[in-house]
mmCIF file of C-alpha atoms in Angstrom:
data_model
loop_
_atom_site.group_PDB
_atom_site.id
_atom_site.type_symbol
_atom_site.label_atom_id
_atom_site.label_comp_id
_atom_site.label_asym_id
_atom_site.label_seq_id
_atom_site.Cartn_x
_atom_site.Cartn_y
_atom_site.Cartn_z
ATOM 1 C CA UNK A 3 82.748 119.826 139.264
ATOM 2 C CA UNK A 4 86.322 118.805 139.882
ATOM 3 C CA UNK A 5 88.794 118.528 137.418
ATOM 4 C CA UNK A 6 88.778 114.534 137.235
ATOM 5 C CA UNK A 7 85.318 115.009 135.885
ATOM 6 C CA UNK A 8 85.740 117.459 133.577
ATOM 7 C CA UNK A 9 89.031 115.557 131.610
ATOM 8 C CA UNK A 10 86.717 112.330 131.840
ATOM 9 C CA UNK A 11 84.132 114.074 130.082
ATOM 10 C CA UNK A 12 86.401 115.957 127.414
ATOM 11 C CA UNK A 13 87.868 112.333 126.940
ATOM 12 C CA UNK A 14 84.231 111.044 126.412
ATOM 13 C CA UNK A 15 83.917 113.359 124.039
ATOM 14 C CA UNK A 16 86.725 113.102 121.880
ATOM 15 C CA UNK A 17 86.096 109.398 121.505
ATOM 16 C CA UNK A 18 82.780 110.056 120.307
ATOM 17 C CA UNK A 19 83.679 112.175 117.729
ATOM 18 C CA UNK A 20 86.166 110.040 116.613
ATOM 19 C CA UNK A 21 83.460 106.801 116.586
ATOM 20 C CA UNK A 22 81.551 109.034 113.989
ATOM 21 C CA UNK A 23 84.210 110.469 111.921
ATOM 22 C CA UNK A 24 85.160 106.858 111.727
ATOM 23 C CA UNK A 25 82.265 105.925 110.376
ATOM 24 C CA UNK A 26 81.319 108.537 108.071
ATOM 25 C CA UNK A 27 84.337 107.483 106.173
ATOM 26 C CA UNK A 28 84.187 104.002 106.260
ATOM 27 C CA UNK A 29 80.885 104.531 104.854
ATOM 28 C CA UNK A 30 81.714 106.974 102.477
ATOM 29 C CA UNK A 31 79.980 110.180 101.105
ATOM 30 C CA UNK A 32 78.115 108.584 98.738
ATOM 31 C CA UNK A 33 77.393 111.188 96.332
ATOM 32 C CA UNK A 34 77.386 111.417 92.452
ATOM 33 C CA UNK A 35 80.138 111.484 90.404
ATOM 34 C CA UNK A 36 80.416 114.256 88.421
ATOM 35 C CA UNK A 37 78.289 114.801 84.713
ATOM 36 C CA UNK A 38 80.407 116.955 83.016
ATOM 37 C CA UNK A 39 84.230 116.880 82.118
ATOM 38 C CA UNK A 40 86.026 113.958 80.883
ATOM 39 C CA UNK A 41 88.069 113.204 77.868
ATOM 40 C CA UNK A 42 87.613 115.007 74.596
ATOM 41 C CA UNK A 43 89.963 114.874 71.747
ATOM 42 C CA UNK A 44 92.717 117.577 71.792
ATOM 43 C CA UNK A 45 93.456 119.490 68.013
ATOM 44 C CA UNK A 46 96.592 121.178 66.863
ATOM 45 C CA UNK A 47 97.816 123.769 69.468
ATOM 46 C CA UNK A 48 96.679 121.532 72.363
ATOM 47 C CA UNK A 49 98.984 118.874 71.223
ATOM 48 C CA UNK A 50 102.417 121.161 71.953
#
């Protein structure tokens, strides 16, 4: 295999990997957000 070859094929893929990581993020992970946490009301100490 000559070296042409082998730097087209890296180049291949690199772009193809980039084509996917392109579109995982466009589409997002798409998970739930998360149940617990949030706001709650803060008392004496917490307020210094």
């Amino acid at each position: 295999m000559s070296l042409l070859a082998l730097v087209r094929k890296a180049i291949v893929a690199v772009g193809i990997a980039a084509g996917v990581a392109g579109a995982l993020r466009l589409r997002g992970s798409g998970g739930m957000p998360p149940r617990g946490g949030g706001w709650r009301e803060l008392d004496g100490d917490e307020l210094r």
